[in-house]
Amino acid sequence: MPAADASQALEALPGRRRDLVPGLLILAFIGLALPVIGSFPTWVTLTVAALAMGMMLFIMASGLTLVFGLMDVMNLGHAAFVAVGAYTATLLVGPLKGLLESESVWASLAAITAVIALSMVVTAALGWVYERLFVRPVYGDHLKQILITIGAMIIIEQIVLVLFGANQMMLPMPEALRGSLLLGDVAIERYRLVAVAVGLVVYAGLTLLLTRTRVGLLIRAGVENRSMVEALGYRIRNVFIAVFVGGSALAGLGGVMWGFYREQFTVAIGAEVLVQMLIIVIIGGLGSVTGCFAGAMLIALSTNYVSFLLPDMALVSNILVMMAVLLWRPQGLYPVNKH
């Protein structure tokens, strides 16, 4: 194919168009919250806290949206990988106690990196087994997928309880990341800044993977026309299994970040945020990483602002946001054919 024709074909692929409206609306939402809240320091604190929470939710939900959108698998057992990631992290609390209690930021980051690496390896391996045992027999049948993956989540949670017990688990935040940075009258927690940084790295990595690499091209082409990709000699099934394993690893990463943030948790740590993850995936657009990112930010911002201004409405704020978004864009903020 001539270079010019190849370039035109690439431009025609999904993902080349840019839609700035949802992003601008989220920024406008942040700006409009300032006069409503009234206090600039409070507004900054709430906004940064929401961004950190949104990043952690995005990390946990990103694997779910990839599996939903690219593999057409409704994996409601995704929350189990979050729990396994958090519980795996507790295994390193003892061996890394010196680093976790160190006043050095670099020592703390090294400890977090080691914990994240172990948890992602464990959840990735679990994801490979999970796909073979629970997901592979029900490809193409959404009702069976829902029933079986919920059952699989219960099984995994019970295995975790057998191995670790029913008591609350402790995952102490590294000492150097405790406390806040004071910028005038504004206090910003250090760990939240780390969470924002990790979330941005994950988002950038996923975006580059899907839009700038051969693997990403195969994934998107497999979604568009699986039989054609297989006719070219690629085993798209293996690519999709890799997507599932990668999504499981991301859930483990999210579980670690969420576990450090909470410091105490039970086996329900994943199930507690499952509804939020599903809402984020739905309003973002199935299979869209950018949509998942925007949805996570929107849900986290609305939760924090509403919890501060109208605490009684906090429990329903996510549902109201989902209804408003779907009335505006039934396919989500960034449908995969526009991402």
Tab-separated table of C-alpha atoms in Angstrom:
chain	number	residue	atom	x	y	z
A	1	MET	CA	0.000	0.000	0.000
A	2	PRO	CA	1.460	3.435	-0.932
A	3	ALA	CA	2.486	5.652	1.971
A	4	ALA	CA	-0.228	8.211	1.229
A	5	ASP	CA	-2.960	5.551	1.157
A	6	ALA	CA	-1.645	4.021	4.385
A	7	SER	CA	-1.722	7.412	6.063
A	8	GLN	CA	-5.312	7.980	4.919
A	9	ALA	CA	-6.322	4.529	6.199
A	10	LEU	CA	-4.768	5.261	9.575
A	11	GLU	CA	-6.619	8.551	9.795
A	12	ALA	CA	-9.859	6.664	9.126
A	13	LEU	CA	-9.337	4.341	12.064
A	14	PRO	CA	-11.479	4.941	15.168
A	15	GLY	CA	-9.671	7.074	17.679
A	16	ARG	CA	-8.394	9.865	15.405
A	17	ARG	CA	-11.237	12.295	16.112
A	18	ARG	CA	-11.130	14.587	19.088
A	19	ASP	CA	-14.169	15.605	21.116
A	20	LEU	CA	-13.356	18.301	23.655
A	21	VAL	CA	-16.897	18.975	24.878
A	22	PRO	CA	-16.994	16.483	27.825
A	23	GLY	CA	-13.592	17.649	29.057
A	24	LEU	CA	-14.588	21.302	28.862
A	25	LEU	CA	-17.818	20.566	30.733
A	26	ILE	CA	-15.866	18.856	33.536
A	27	LEU	CA	-13.567	21.876	33.795
A	28	ALA	CA	-16.616	24.155	33.855
A	29	PHE	CA	-18.116	21.987	36.613
A	30	ILE	CA	-14.946	22.440	38.668
A	31	GLY	CA	-14.991	26.197	38.091
A	32	LEU	CA	-18.679	26.603	38.930
A	33	ALA	CA	-18.171	24.733	42.204
A	34	LEU	CA	-15.938	27.524	43.559
A	35	PRO	CA	-18.638	30.189	44.076
A	36	VAL	CA	-21.032	27.560	45.440
A	37	ILE	CA	-18.509	26.302	48.012
A	38	GLY	CA	-17.451	29.845	48.830
A	39	SER	CA	-14.026	29.163	50.329
A	40	PHE	CA	-11.045	28.937	47.961
A	41	PRO	CA	-8.899	26.726	50.263
A	42	THR	CA	-11.831	24.358	50.828
A	43	TRP	CA	-12.529	24.241	47.102
A	44	VAL	CA	-8.914	23.386	46.296
A	45	THR	CA	-8.786	20.692	48.985
A	46	LEU	CA	-12.040	19.127	47.798
A	47	THR	CA	-10.975	19.264	44.151
A	48	VAL	CA	-7.557	17.684	44.702
A	49	ALA	CA	-9.121	15.007	46.916
A	50	ALA	CA	-11.667	14.307	44.174
A	51	LEU	CA	-8.975	14.095	41.497
A	52	ALA	CA	-7.029	11.580	43.604
A	53	MET	CA	-10.151	9.531	44.257
A	54	GLY	CA	-11.036	9.724	40.572
A	55	MET	CA	-7.588	8.505	39.555
A	56	MET	CA	-7.860	5.478	41.835
A	57	LEU	CA	-11.345	4.705	40.537
A	58	PHE	CA	-10.073	5.098	36.979
A	59	ILE	CA	-7.242	2.626	37.577
A	60	MET	CA	-9.686	0.086	38.997
A	61	ALA	CA	-12.305	0.641	36.288
A	62	SER	CA	-9.936	0.857	33.290
A	63	GLY	CA	-9.458	-2.904	33.166
A	64	LEU	CA	-13.212	-3.374	33.390
A	65	THR	CA	-13.949	-1.032	30.488
A	66	LEU	CA	-11.310	-2.711	28.305
A	67	VAL	CA	-12.812	-6.139	28.948
A	68	PHE	CA	-16.359	-4.838	28.452
A	69	GLY	CA	-15.672	-2.889	25.304
A	70	LEU	CA	-13.014	-4.974	23.579
A	71	MET	CA	-13.983	-8.528	24.553
A	72	ASP	CA	-17.747	-8.076	25.020
A	73	VAL	CA	-17.424	-9.746	28.430
A	74	MET	CA	-19.518	-8.502	31.342
A	75	ASN	CA	-17.138	-9.353	34.163
A	76	LEU	CA	-18.956	-8.359	37.350
A	77	GLY	CA	-16.331	-10.303	39.286
A	78	HIS	CA	-13.769	-7.586	38.512
A	79	ALA	CA	-14.050	-6.337	42.100
A	80	ALA	CA	-12.442	-9.549	43.331
A	81	PHE	CA	-9.166	-8.565	41.650
A	82	VAL	CA	-9.217	-5.274	43.550
A	83	ALA	CA	-9.522	-7.188	46.819
A	84	VAL	CA	-6.798	-9.681	45.872
A	85	GLY	CA	-4.464	-6.821	44.960
A	86	ALA	CA	-5.020	-5.109	48.303
A	87	TYR	CA	-4.622	-8.332	50.289
A	88	THR	CA	-1.472	-9.285	48.387
A	89	ALA	CA	0.008	-5.911	49.326
A	90	THR	CA	-0.330	-6.740	53.028
A	91	LEU	CA	2.120	-9.634	52.575
A	92	LEU	CA	4.946	-7.133	52.079
A	93	VAL	CA	4.150	-4.931	55.081
A	94	GLY	CA	6.509	-6.946	57.299
A	95	PRO	CA	9.450	-7.370	54.868
A	96	LEU	CA	9.271	-3.697	53.807
A	97	LYS	CA	8.587	-2.261	57.248
A	98	GLY	CA	11.852	-0.310	57.265
A	99	LEU	CA	11.093	1.392	53.955
A	100	LEU	CA	7.470	2.078	54.868
A	101	GLU	CA	8.488	3.747	58.128
A	102	SER	CA	11.367	5.701	56.588
A	103	GLU	CA	11.139	9.489	56.389
A	104	SER	CA	12.649	9.354	52.899
A	105	VAL	CA	10.213	9.958	50.065
A	106	TRP	CA	12.338	7.818	47.740
A	107	ALA	CA	12.285	4.922	50.208
A	108	SER	CA	8.505	5.207	50.426
A	109	LEU	CA	8.145	5.258	46.649
A	110	ALA	CA	10.432	2.222	46.396
A	111	ALA	CA	8.249	0.363	48.900
A	112	ILE	CA	5.069	1.259	47.021
A	113	THR	CA	6.652	0.195	43.722
A	114	ALA	CA	7.604	-3.215	45.158
A	115	VAL	CA	4.127	-3.714	46.604
A	116	ILE	CA	2.492	-2.702	43.323
A	117	ALA	CA	4.719	-5.038	41.295
A	118	LEU	CA	3.885	-8.076	43.435
A	119	SER	CA	0.157	-7.327	43.493
A	120	MET	CA	-0.018	-6.830	39.724
A	121	VAL	CA	1.830	-10.091	39.075
A	122	VAL	CA	-0.509	-12.006	41.404
A	123	THR	CA	-3.704	-10.493	39.985
A	124	ALA	CA	-2.473	-10.964	36.405
A	125	ALA	CA	-1.873	-14.670	37.094
A	126	LEU	CA	-5.281	-14.914	38.762
A	127	GLY	CA	-6.834	-13.203	35.743
A	128	TRP	CA	-5.339	-15.805	33.393
A	129	VAL	CA	-6.786	-18.661	35.465
A	130	TYR	CA	-10.082	-16.804	35.909
A	131	GLU	CA	-10.497	-16.326	32.153
A	132	ARG	CA	-9.932	-20.003	31.451
A	133	LEU	CA	-12.186	-21.307	34.224
A	134	PHE	CA	-15.066	-18.834	34.333
A	135	VAL	CA	-15.105	-16.583	31.280
A	136	ARG	CA	-14.106	-18.799	28.356
A	137	PRO	CA	-17.123	-21.173	28.661
A	138	VAL	CA	-19.612	-18.274	28.474
A	139	TYR	CA	-18.276	-16.066	25.672
A	140	GLY	CA	-21.166	-14.480	23.809
A	141	ASP	CA	-23.799	-15.074	26.510
A	142	HIS	CA	-24.184	-11.979	28.691
A	143	LEU	CA	-26.702	-13.472	31.099
A	144	LYS	CA	-24.446	-16.420	31.897
A	145	GLN	CA	-21.472	-14.059	32.163
A	146	ILE	CA	-23.233	-12.001	34.816
A	147	LEU	CA	-24.256	-15.029	36.856
A	148	ILE	CA	-20.938	-16.860	36.591
A	149	THR	CA	-18.684	-13.860	37.241
A	150	ILE	CA	-20.691	-12.847	40.304
A	151	GLY	CA	-20.370	-16.423	41.550
A	152	ALA	CA	-16.638	-16.369	40.777
A	153	MET	CA	-16.258	-13.159	42.795
A	154	ILE	CA	-17.917	-14.812	45.783
A	155	ILE	CA	-15.663	-17.862	45.433
A	156	ILE	CA	-12.508	-15.737	45.297
A	157	GLU	CA	-13.597	-13.643	48.257
A	158	GLN	CA	-14.245	-16.764	50.315
A	159	ILE	CA	-10.820	-18.174	49.379
A	160	VAL	CA	-9.263	-14.872	50.500
A	161	LEU	CA	-11.118	-15.149	53.814
A	162	VAL	CA	-9.824	-18.691	54.309
A	163	LEU	CA	-6.233	-17.589	53.636
A	164	PHE	CA	-6.216	-14.288	55.523
A	165	GLY	CA	-9.065	-14.570	58.015
A	166	ALA	CA	-12.070	-12.332	58.568
A	167	ASN	CA	-10.288	-9.627	60.566
A	168	GLN	CA	-9.588	-6.222	59.086
A	169	MET	CA	-6.317	-6.057	57.190
A	170	MET	CA	-3.777	-3.294	57.762
A	171	LEU	CA	-1.870	-1.597	54.958
A	172	PRO	CA	-0.131	1.384	56.562
A	173	MET	CA	0.592	4.322	54.338
A	174	PRO	CA	4.340	5.046	53.993
A	175	GLU	CA	5.424	7.514	56.668
A	176	ALA	CA	6.926	9.988	54.225
A	177	LEU	CA	3.627	10.228	52.329
A	178	ARG	CA	1.543	11.034	55.380
A	179	GLY	CA	0.484	14.552	56.179
A	180	SER	CA	-0.127	17.490	53.888
A	181	LEU	CA	1.705	20.104	51.914
A	182	LEU	CA	0.736	23.639	52.936
A	183	LEU	CA	0.462	26.165	50.125
A	184	GLY	CA	-0.693	29.272	51.904
A	185	ASP	CA	-4.076	28.441	53.376
A	186	VAL	CA	-4.449	25.327	51.200
A	187	ALA	CA	-3.590	21.864	52.566
A	188	ILE	CA	-2.994	19.067	50.046
A	189	GLU	CA	-2.332	15.520	51.199
A	190	ARG	CA	0.923	14.058	49.872
A	191	TYR	CA	-0.527	10.642	49.105
A	192	ARG	CA	-3.248	12.185	46.984
A	193	LEU	CA	-0.608	13.821	44.817
A	194	VAL	CA	1.041	10.409	44.374
A	195	ALA	CA	-2.337	8.896	43.419
A	196	VAL	CA	-2.879	11.617	40.820
A	197	ALA	CA	0.580	11.001	39.354
A	198	VAL	CA	0.059	7.218	39.158
A	199	GLY	CA	-3.339	7.685	37.538
A	200	LEU	CA	-1.940	10.016	34.892
A	201	VAL	CA	0.863	7.556	34.109
A	202	VAL	CA	-1.644	4.703	33.708
A	203	TYR	CA	-3.896	6.817	31.474
A	204	ALA	CA	-1.002	7.948	29.292
A	205	GLY	CA	0.337	4.397	29.056
A	206	LEU	CA	-2.999	2.897	28.045
A	207	THR	CA	-3.652	5.643	25.522
A	208	LEU	CA	-0.254	5.210	23.912
A	209	LEU	CA	-0.626	1.422	23.915
A	210	LEU	CA	-3.979	1.490	22.144
A	211	THR	CA	-3.245	4.275	19.674
A	212	ARG	CA	0.486	4.174	18.972
A	213	THR	CA	1.554	0.518	19.050
A	214	ARG	CA	1.074	-2.544	16.869
A	215	VAL	CA	-0.611	-4.375	19.746
A	216	GLY	CA	-3.123	-1.564	20.109
A	217	LEU	CA	-3.779	-1.638	16.372
A	218	LEU	CA	-4.430	-5.396	16.546
A	219	ILE	CA	-6.808	-4.939	19.465
A	220	ARG	CA	-8.817	-2.237	17.727
A	221	ALA	CA	-8.806	-4.107	14.431
A	222	GLY	CA	-9.934	-7.273	16.224
A	223	VAL	CA	-12.882	-5.418	17.676
A	224	GLU	CA	-13.849	-4.017	14.275
A	225	ASN	CA	-13.440	-7.239	12.266
A	226	ARG	CA	-12.141	-10.254	14.146
A	227	SER	CA	-12.400	-12.704	11.252
A	228	MET	CA	-10.363	-10.474	8.957
A	229	VAL	CA	-7.565	-10.117	11.520
A	230	GLU	CA	-7.483	-13.892	12.021
A	231	ALA	CA	-7.400	-14.372	8.239
A	232	LEU	CA	-4.208	-12.292	8.205
A	233	GLY	CA	-2.597	-14.853	10.492
A	234	TYR	CA	-3.028	-13.229	13.919
A	235	ARG	CA	-4.467	-15.197	16.836
A	236	ILE	CA	-6.758	-12.495	18.115
A	237	ARG	CA	-7.978	-14.757	20.923
A	238	ASN	CA	-4.523	-14.624	22.497
A	239	VAL	CA	-4.532	-10.847	22.170
A	240	PHE	CA	-7.860	-10.637	23.968
A	241	ILE	CA	-6.633	-12.974	26.721
A	242	ALA	CA	-3.692	-10.593	27.171
A	243	VAL	CA	-6.199	-7.728	27.474
A	244	PHE	CA	-8.068	-9.621	30.187
A	245	VAL	CA	-4.847	-10.382	32.070
A	246	GLY	CA	-3.761	-6.748	31.759
A	247	GLY	CA	-7.134	-5.557	33.031
A	248	SER	CA	-6.804	-7.863	36.030
A	249	ALA	CA	-3.344	-6.447	36.761
A	250	LEU	CA	-4.734	-2.906	36.641
A	251	ALA	CA	-7.410	-3.906	39.137
A	252	GLY	CA	-4.634	-5.166	41.405
A	253	LEU	CA	-2.823	-1.837	41.052
A	254	GLY	CA	-6.027	-0.004	41.923
A	255	GLY	CA	-6.535	-2.265	44.922
A	256	VAL	CA	-3.065	-1.393	46.241
A	257	MET	CA	-3.612	2.352	45.833
A	258	TRP	CA	-7.059	2.154	47.419
A	259	GLY	CA	-5.750	-0.046	50.235
A	260	PHE	CA	-2.939	2.395	51.097
A	261	TYR	CA	-5.471	5.212	51.038
A	262	ARG	CA	-7.852	3.464	53.443
A	263	GLU	CA	-5.143	1.692	55.492
A	264	GLN	CA	-7.759	-0.682	56.971
A	265	PHE	CA	-10.071	-2.833	54.878
A	266	THR	CA	-11.915	-6.118	54.577
A	267	VAL	CA	-12.490	-8.509	51.691
A	268	ALA	CA	-15.351	-6.245	50.569
A	269	ILE	CA	-12.917	-3.489	49.534
A	270	GLY	CA	-13.562	-4.221	45.868
A	271	ALA	CA	-17.278	-4.889	46.105
A	272	GLU	CA	-17.746	-1.528	47.853
A	273	VAL	CA	-16.677	0.353	44.727
A	274	LEU	CA	-18.132	-2.049	42.136
A	275	VAL	CA	-21.232	0.087	41.550
A	276	GLN	CA	-19.087	3.179	41.055
A	277	MET	CA	-16.862	1.298	38.607
A	278	LEU	CA	-19.889	0.147	36.607
A	279	ILE	CA	-21.288	3.687	36.503
A	280	ILE	CA	-17.921	5.024	35.316
A	281	VAL	CA	-17.698	2.418	32.555
A	282	ILE	CA	-21.269	3.098	31.423
A	283	ILE	CA	-21.093	6.892	31.332
A	284	GLY	CA	-17.609	6.858	29.812
A	285	GLY	CA	-18.523	4.611	26.893
A	286	LEU	CA	-17.752	0.894	26.761
A	287	GLY	CA	-14.170	0.239	25.752
A	288	SER	CA	-13.084	3.887	25.854
A	289	VAL	CA	-10.071	4.626	28.044
A	290	THR	CA	-10.583	8.385	27.704
A	291	GLY	CA	-14.260	7.934	28.534
A	292	CYS	CA	-13.376	5.887	31.602
A	293	PHE	CA	-10.949	8.613	32.688
A	294	ALA	CA	-13.488	11.401	32.180
A	295	GLY	CA	-16.233	9.389	33.866
A	296	ALA	CA	-14.055	8.692	36.893
A	297	MET	CA	-13.215	12.376	37.263
A	298	LEU	CA	-16.855	13.376	36.939
A	299	ILE	CA	-18.086	10.826	39.476
A	300	ALA	CA	-15.353	11.664	41.994
A	301	LEU	CA	-15.876	15.433	41.671
A	302	SER	CA	-19.647	15.187	42.033
A	303	THR	CA	-19.295	12.830	45.021
A	304	ASN	CA	-16.912	15.144	46.870
A	305	TYR	CA	-18.761	18.365	46.122
A	306	VAL	CA	-22.194	16.950	46.923
A	307	SER	CA	-20.932	15.243	50.095
A	308	PHE	CA	-19.654	18.622	51.312
A	309	LEU	CA	-22.635	20.734	50.265
A	310	LEU	CA	-25.551	18.285	50.608
A	311	PRO	CA	-24.473	15.217	52.612
A	312	ASP	CA	-27.952	13.672	52.440
A	313	MET	CA	-27.744	13.613	48.643
A	314	ALA	CA	-24.321	11.938	48.486
A	315	LEU	CA	-25.706	8.416	48.081
A	316	VAL	CA	-27.771	9.290	45.015
A	317	SER	CA	-25.418	11.791	43.371
A	318	ASN	CA	-23.720	9.130	41.230
A	319	ILE	CA	-27.029	7.856	39.898
A	320	LEU	CA	-28.156	11.397	39.081
A	321	VAL	CA	-24.912	12.060	37.216
A	322	MET	CA	-25.321	8.824	35.251
A	323	MET	CA	-28.895	9.717	34.321
A	324	ALA	CA	-27.892	13.203	33.179
A	325	VAL	CA	-24.978	11.933	31.069
A	326	LEU	CA	-26.990	9.156	29.410
A	327	LEU	CA	-29.859	11.536	28.621
A	328	TRP	CA	-27.297	13.782	26.939
A	329	ARG	CA	-25.180	11.069	25.314
A	330	PRO	CA	-26.804	7.617	25.445
A	331	GLN	CA	-23.586	5.924	24.252
A	332	GLY	CA	-21.449	7.620	26.900
A	333	LEU	CA	-19.087	10.573	27.005
A	334	TYR	CA	-16.588	9.041	24.585
A	335	PRO	CA	-18.087	6.114	22.654
A	336	VAL	CA	-15.390	3.776	21.421
A	337	ASN	CA	-16.048	4.727	17.804
A	338	LYS	CA	-15.122	8.316	18.711
A	339	HIS	CA	-12.311	7.570	21.142
